[in-house]
XYZ file of C-alpha atoms in Angstrom:
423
model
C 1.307 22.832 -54.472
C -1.597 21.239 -53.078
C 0.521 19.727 -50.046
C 0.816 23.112 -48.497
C -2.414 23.703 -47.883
C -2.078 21.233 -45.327
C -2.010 22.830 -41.692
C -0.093 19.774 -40.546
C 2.885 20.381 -43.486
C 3.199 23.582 -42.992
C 3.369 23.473 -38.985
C 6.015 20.592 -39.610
C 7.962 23.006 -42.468
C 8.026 26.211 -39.984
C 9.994 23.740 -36.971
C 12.074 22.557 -39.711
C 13.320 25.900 -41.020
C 13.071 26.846 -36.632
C 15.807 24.399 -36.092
C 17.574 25.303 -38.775
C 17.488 29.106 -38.523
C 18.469 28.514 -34.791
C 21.347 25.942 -35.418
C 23.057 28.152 -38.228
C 22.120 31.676 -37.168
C 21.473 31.251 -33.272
C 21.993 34.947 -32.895
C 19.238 36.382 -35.554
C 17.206 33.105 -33.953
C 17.429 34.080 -30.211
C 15.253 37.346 -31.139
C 12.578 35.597 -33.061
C 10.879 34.792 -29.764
C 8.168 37.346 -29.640
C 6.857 35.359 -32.957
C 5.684 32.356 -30.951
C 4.864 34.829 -27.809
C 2.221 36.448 -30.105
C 0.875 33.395 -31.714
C 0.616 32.242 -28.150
C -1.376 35.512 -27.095
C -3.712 35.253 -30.203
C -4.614 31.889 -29.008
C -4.790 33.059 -24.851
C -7.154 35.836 -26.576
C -9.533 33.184 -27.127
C -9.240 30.317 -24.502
C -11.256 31.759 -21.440
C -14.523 32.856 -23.556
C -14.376 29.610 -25.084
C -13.905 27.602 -21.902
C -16.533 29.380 -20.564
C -18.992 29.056 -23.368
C -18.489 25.405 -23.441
C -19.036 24.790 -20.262
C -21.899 27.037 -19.800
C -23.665 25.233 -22.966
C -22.253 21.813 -22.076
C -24.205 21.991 -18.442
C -27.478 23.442 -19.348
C -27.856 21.497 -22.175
C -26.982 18.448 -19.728
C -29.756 19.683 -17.913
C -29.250 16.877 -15.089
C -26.901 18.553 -12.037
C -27.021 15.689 -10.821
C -25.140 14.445 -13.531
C -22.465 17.493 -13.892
C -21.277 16.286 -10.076
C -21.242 13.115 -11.105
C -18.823 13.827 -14.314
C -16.985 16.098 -12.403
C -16.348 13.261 -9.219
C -15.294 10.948 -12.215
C -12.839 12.983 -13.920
C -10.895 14.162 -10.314
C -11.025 10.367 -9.774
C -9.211 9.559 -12.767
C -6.853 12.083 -12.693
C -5.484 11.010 -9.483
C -5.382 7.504 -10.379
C -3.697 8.318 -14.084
C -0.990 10.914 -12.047
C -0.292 8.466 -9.262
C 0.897 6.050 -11.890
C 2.927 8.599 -14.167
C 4.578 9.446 -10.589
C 5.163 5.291 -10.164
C 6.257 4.766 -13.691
C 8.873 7.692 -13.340
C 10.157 7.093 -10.304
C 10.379 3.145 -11.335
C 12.774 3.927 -14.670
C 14.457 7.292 -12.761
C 15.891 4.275 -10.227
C 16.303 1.812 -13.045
C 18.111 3.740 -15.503
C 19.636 5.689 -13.220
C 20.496 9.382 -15.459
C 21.892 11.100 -12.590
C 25.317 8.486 -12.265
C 28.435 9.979 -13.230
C 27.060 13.384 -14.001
C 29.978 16.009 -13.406
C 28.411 19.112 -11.519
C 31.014 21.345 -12.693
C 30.578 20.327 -16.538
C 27.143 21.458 -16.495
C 26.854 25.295 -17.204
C 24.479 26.496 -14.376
C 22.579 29.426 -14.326
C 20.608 32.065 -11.149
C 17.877 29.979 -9.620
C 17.683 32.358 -7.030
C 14.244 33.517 -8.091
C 12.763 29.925 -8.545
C 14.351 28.481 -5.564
C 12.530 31.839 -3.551
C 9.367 31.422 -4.763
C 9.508 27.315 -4.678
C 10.314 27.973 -0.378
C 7.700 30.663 -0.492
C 5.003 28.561 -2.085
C 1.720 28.133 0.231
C 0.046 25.629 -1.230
C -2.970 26.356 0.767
C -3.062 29.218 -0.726
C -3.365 27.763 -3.963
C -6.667 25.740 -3.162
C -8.040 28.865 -2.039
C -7.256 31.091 -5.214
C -8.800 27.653 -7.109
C -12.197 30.315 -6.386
C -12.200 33.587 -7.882
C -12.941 36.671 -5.500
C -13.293 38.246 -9.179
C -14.787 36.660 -11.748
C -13.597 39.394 -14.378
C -10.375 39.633 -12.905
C -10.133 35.643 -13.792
C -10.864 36.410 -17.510
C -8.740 39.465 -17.649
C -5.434 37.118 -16.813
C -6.618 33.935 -18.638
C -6.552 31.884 -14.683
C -7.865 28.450 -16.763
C -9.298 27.361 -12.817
C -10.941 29.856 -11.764
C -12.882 30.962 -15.129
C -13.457 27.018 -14.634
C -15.081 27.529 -11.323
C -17.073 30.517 -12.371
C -18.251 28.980 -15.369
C -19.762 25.914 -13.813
C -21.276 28.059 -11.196
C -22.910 29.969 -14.050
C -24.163 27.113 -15.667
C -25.781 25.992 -12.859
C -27.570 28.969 -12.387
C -28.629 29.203 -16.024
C -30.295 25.709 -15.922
C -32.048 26.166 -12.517
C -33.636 29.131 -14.598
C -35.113 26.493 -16.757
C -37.708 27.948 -19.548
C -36.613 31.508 -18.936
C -32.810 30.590 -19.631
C -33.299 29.588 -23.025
C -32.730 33.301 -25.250
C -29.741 33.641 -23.114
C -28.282 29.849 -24.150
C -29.289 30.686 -27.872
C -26.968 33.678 -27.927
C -23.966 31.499 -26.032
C -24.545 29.343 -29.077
C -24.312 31.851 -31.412
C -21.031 33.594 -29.621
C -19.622 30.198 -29.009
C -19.671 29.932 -32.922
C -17.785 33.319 -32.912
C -15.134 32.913 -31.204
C -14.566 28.834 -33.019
C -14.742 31.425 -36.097
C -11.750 33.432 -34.518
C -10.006 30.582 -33.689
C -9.883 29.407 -37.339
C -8.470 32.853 -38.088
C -5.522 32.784 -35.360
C -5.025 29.090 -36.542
C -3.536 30.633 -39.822
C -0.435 31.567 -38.232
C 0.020 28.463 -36.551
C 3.123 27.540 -38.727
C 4.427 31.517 -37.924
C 4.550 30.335 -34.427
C 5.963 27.026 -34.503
C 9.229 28.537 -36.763
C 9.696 31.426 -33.905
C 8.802 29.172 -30.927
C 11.421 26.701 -32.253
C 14.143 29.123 -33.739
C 14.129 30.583 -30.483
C 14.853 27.597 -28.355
C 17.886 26.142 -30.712
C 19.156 29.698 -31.075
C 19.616 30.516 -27.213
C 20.353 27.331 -25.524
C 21.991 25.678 -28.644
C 22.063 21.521 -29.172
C 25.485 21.785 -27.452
C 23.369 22.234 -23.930
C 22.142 18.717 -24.630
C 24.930 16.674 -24.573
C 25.785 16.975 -20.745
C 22.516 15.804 -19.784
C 21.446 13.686 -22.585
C 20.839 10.841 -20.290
C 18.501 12.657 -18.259
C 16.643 13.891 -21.231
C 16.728 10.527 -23.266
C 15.006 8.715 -20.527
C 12.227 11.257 -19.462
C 11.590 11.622 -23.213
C 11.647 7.160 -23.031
C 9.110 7.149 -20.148
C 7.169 10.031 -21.343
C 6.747 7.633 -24.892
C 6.224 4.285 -22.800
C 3.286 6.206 -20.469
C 1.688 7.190 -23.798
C 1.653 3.923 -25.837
C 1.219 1.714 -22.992
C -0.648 3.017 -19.976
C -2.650 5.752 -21.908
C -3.143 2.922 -24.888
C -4.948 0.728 -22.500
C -7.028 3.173 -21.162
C -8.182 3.830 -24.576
C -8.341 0.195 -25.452
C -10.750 -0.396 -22.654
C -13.178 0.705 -25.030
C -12.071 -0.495 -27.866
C -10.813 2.905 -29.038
C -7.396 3.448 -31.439
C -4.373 5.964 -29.563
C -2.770 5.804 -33.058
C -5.918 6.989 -34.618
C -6.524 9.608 -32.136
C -2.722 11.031 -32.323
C -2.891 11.523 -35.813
C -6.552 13.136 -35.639
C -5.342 15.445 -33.380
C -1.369 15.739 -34.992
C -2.140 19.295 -36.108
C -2.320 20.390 -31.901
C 0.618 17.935 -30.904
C 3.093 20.024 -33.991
C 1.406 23.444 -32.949
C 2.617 22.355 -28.903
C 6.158 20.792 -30.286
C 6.613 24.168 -31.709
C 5.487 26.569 -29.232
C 6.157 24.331 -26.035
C 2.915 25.075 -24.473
C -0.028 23.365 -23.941
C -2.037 26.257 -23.667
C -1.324 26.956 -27.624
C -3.969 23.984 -28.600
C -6.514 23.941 -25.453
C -9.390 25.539 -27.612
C -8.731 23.568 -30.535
C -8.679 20.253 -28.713
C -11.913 20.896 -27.176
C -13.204 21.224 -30.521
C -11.263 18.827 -31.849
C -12.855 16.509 -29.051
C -16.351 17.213 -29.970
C -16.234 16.389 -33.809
C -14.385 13.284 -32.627
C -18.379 12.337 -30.848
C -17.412 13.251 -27.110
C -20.484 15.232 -25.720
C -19.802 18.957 -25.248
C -20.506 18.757 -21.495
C -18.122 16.350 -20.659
C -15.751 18.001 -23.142
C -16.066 21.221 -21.403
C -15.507 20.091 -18.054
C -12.662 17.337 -18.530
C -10.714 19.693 -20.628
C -10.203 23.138 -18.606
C -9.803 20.863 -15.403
C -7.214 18.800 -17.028
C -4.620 21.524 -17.755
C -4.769 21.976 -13.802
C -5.428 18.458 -12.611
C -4.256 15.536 -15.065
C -0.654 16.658 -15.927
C 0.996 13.619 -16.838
C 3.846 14.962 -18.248
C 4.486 17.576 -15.974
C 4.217 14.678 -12.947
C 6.862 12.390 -14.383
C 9.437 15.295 -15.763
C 9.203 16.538 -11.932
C 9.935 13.026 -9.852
C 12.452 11.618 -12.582
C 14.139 15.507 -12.291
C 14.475 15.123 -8.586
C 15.429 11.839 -8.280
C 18.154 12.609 -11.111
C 19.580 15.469 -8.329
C 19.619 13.123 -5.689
C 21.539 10.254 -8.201
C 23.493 13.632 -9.148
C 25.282 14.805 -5.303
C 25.080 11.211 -4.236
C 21.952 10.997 -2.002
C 20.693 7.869 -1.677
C 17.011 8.174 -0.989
C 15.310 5.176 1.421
C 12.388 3.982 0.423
C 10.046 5.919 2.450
C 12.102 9.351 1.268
C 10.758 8.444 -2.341
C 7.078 7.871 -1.178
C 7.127 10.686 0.564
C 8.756 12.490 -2.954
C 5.201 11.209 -4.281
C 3.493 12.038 -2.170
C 4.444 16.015 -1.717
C 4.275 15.806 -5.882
C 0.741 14.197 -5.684
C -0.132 17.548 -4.325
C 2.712 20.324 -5.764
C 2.423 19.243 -9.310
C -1.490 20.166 -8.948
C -0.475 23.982 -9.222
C 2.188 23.476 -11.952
C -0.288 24.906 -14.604
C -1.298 27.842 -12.028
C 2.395 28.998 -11.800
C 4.727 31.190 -14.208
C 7.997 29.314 -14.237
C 6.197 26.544 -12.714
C 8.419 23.670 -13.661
C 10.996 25.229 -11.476
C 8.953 26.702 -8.721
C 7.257 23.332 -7.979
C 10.556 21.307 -8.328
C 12.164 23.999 -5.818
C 8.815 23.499 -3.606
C 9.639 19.743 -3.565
C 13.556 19.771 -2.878
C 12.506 22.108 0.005
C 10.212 20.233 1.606
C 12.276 16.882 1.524
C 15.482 19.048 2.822
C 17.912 16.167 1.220
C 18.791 17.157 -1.999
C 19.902 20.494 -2.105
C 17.710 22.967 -4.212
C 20.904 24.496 -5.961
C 20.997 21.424 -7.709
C 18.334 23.072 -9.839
C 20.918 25.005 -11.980
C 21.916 21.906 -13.531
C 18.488 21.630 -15.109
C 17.963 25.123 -16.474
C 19.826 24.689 -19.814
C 17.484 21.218 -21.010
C 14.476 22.600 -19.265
C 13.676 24.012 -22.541
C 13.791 21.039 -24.185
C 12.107 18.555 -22.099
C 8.994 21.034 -22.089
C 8.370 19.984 -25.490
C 7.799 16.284 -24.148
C 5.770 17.740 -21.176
C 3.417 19.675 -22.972
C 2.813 16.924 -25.458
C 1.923 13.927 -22.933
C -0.029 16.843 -20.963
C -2.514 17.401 -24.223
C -2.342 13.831 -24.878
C -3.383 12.843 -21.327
C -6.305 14.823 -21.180
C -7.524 13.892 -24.651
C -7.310 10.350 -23.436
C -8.923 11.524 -20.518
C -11.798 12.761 -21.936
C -12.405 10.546 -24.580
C -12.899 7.704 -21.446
C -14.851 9.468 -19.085
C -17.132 10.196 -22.426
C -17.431 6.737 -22.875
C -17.650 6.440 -19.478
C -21.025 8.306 -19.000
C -22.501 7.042 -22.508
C -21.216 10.346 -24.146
C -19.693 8.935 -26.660
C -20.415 8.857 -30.218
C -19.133 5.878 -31.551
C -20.461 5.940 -34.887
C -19.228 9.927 -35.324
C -16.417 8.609 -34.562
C -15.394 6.398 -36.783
C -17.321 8.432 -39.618
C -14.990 11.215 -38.486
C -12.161 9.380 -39.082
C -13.208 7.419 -42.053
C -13.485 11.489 -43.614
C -10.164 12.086 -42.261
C -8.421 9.805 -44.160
C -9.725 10.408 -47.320
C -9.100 14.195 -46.821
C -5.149 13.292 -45.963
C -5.353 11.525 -49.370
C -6.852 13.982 -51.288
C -4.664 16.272 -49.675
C -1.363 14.330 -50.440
C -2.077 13.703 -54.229
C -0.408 15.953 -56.640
């Protein structure tokens, strides 16, 4: 059937059969884990040679350093702006809706937080800015650190265009390698749907849908806000210049299935950046925006982590003053900037938070671990989708754009999904 060789069908089959495989035989589902872990590894494989290629190619073919600083300024500017109003917006509904009220502590099976809750008090966050600079640059390829290859790889292509005329054989093989590893990527994308139906089955098999219903509340509205940020505040930005969400989403559905099944953001990055350049954004600001999104703009991460701690707080009955929840935003403004940095991070920087507020107490965090799961579906999702948005308007931004790829792009899109959908 000609349907199937859709990537999009066949990602949306394998979480099908995952759900089902992990509602009706959660024990045979619970070990199918190490499917999505190695789809996820095939695509980490790939992700820091390609980051660094793009950027590389992206700067010296900008030519202008000028310009890279300028870009760069631009997209830190936005994502502060864009995460300082997912922080509003959350905190806004969190008190509005108000998930935590009438939540029984003891109904809620908990779980050992001991090792979050240790790490979250242990966190230096200066630290973290330091280790944003590699002491070794192959180290930061050999564990996939997204920052720091991002750091290294702007440094580098800086020093490749200030060789001018004498850089240019070593750009023409980047081009050639960069085509190399898009080639591998095609390969790896093959078992996309393999990933999705382990990812999936292995979520619904070991927490089960009965974790849900405890704190469906909580997860109904972060999932509400999370939808809300998209369509309205992210729909505007696009808007601005005169650009479609909807038709973006469903150019770039393929990634948003491949993240709903794996629940990480990580298991599109490559293909969004070159998802992002067919779609007419330059490859410069594609290659910058990108890798320091996954660090920087994490929209969804920012809202699931001030809606989770003011749901604790609504939880044991602490009624936070004003100035307690600005201060919540603030420490957040700067904790949630190492969420991508950190295994377990979710945790770690919600522990961080609760720690340095010293109001709600951090054991409160074992209410959380069985929808955690869950809810990092949503997260990962508004993440990709935040920084797509993001680049596609600092692109327009600097006159990067290509307006009429663009909608020639997705004028061949459409008639592919047709021919693709005919029998």
């Amino acid at each position: 059937m000609k349907l199937l060789n859709n990537l999009t069908v066949r990602v949306l089959l394998a979480i099908t059969l995952g759900i089902l495989t992990g509602y009706f035989f959660p024990e045979t589902a619970a070990k199918l884990k190490p499917l999505g872990d190695l789809f996820i590894n095939l695509i980490k494989m790939v992700i820091a040679p390609i980051i660094f290629l793009t950027i590389v190619l992206g700067i010296s073919n900008m030519g202008d350093l000028k310009k890279v600083g300028r870009v760069g300024g631009k997209a830190l500017l936005y994502f502060e702006i864009v995460t300082t109003g997912a922080l509003a917006i959350g905190l806004i509904l969190a008190n509005v809706i108000r998930p935590g009220d009438g939540v029984q502590t003891a109904a809620v099976k908990g779980g050992d937080i001991s090792k979050y809750t240790e790490q979250g008090a242990g966190m230096d966050w200066t630290e973290f800015f330091l280790h944003i600079v590699p002491s070794n640059a192959v180290k930061a390829f050999a564990e996939g650190d997204i920052l720091q290859v991002l750091v290294f790889s702007m440094l580098f292509g800086v020093g490749l265009t200030r060789m001018g005329e004498k850089g240019k054989p070593l750009i023409q093989t980047f081009e050639r390698l960069s085509n190399v590893f898009f080639n591998i990527l095609g390969v790896v994308m093959v078992l996309a749907p393999l990933g999705a139906f382990g990812g999936m089955a292995f979520t619904i098999g070991k927490y089960g849908l009965s974790t849900l219903l405890p704190l469906a509340k909580l997860m109904g509205t972060v999932y509400a806000t999370m939808i809300l940020f998209i369509f309205i505040i992210l729909n505007l930005i696009l808007r601005y210049y005169k650009i479609s969400l909807w038709a973006v989403l469903k150019f770039i559905k393929e990634e948003l299935l491949i993240v709903l099944g794996t629940s990480s953001s990580e298991s599109a990055l490559p293909q969004i950046m070159d998802k992002l350049e067919t779609l007419g954004c330059s490859r410069s600001v594609v290659g910058l925006v990108v890798p320091a999104g996954y660090s920087f703009n994490l929209d969804g991460t920012t809202i699931y982590l001030v809606m989770a701690t003011i749901f604790l707080a609504q939880v044991f009955g602490v009624d936070l003053t004003i100035g307690q929840e600005l201060t919540i935003i603030g420490i957040l403004m700067v904790t949630s900037k190492g969420a991508a940095g950190v295994t377990g991070s979710g945790f770690i920087v919600l522990a961080s938070t609760l720690t340095a507020i010293k109001v709600i107490p951090v054991e409160g965090l074992a209410l959380l671990l069985g929808v955690d799961r869950f809810m990092s579906e949503a997260r990962s999702i508004t993440n990709i989708i935040g920084n797509t948005v993001a680049t596609i308007f600092i692109a327009n931004n600097e006159g990067e754009f290509d307006r009429a790829k663009y909608e020639r792009v997705l004028k061949q899109e459409a008639e592919n999904e047709l021919a693709d959908y005919k029998y």
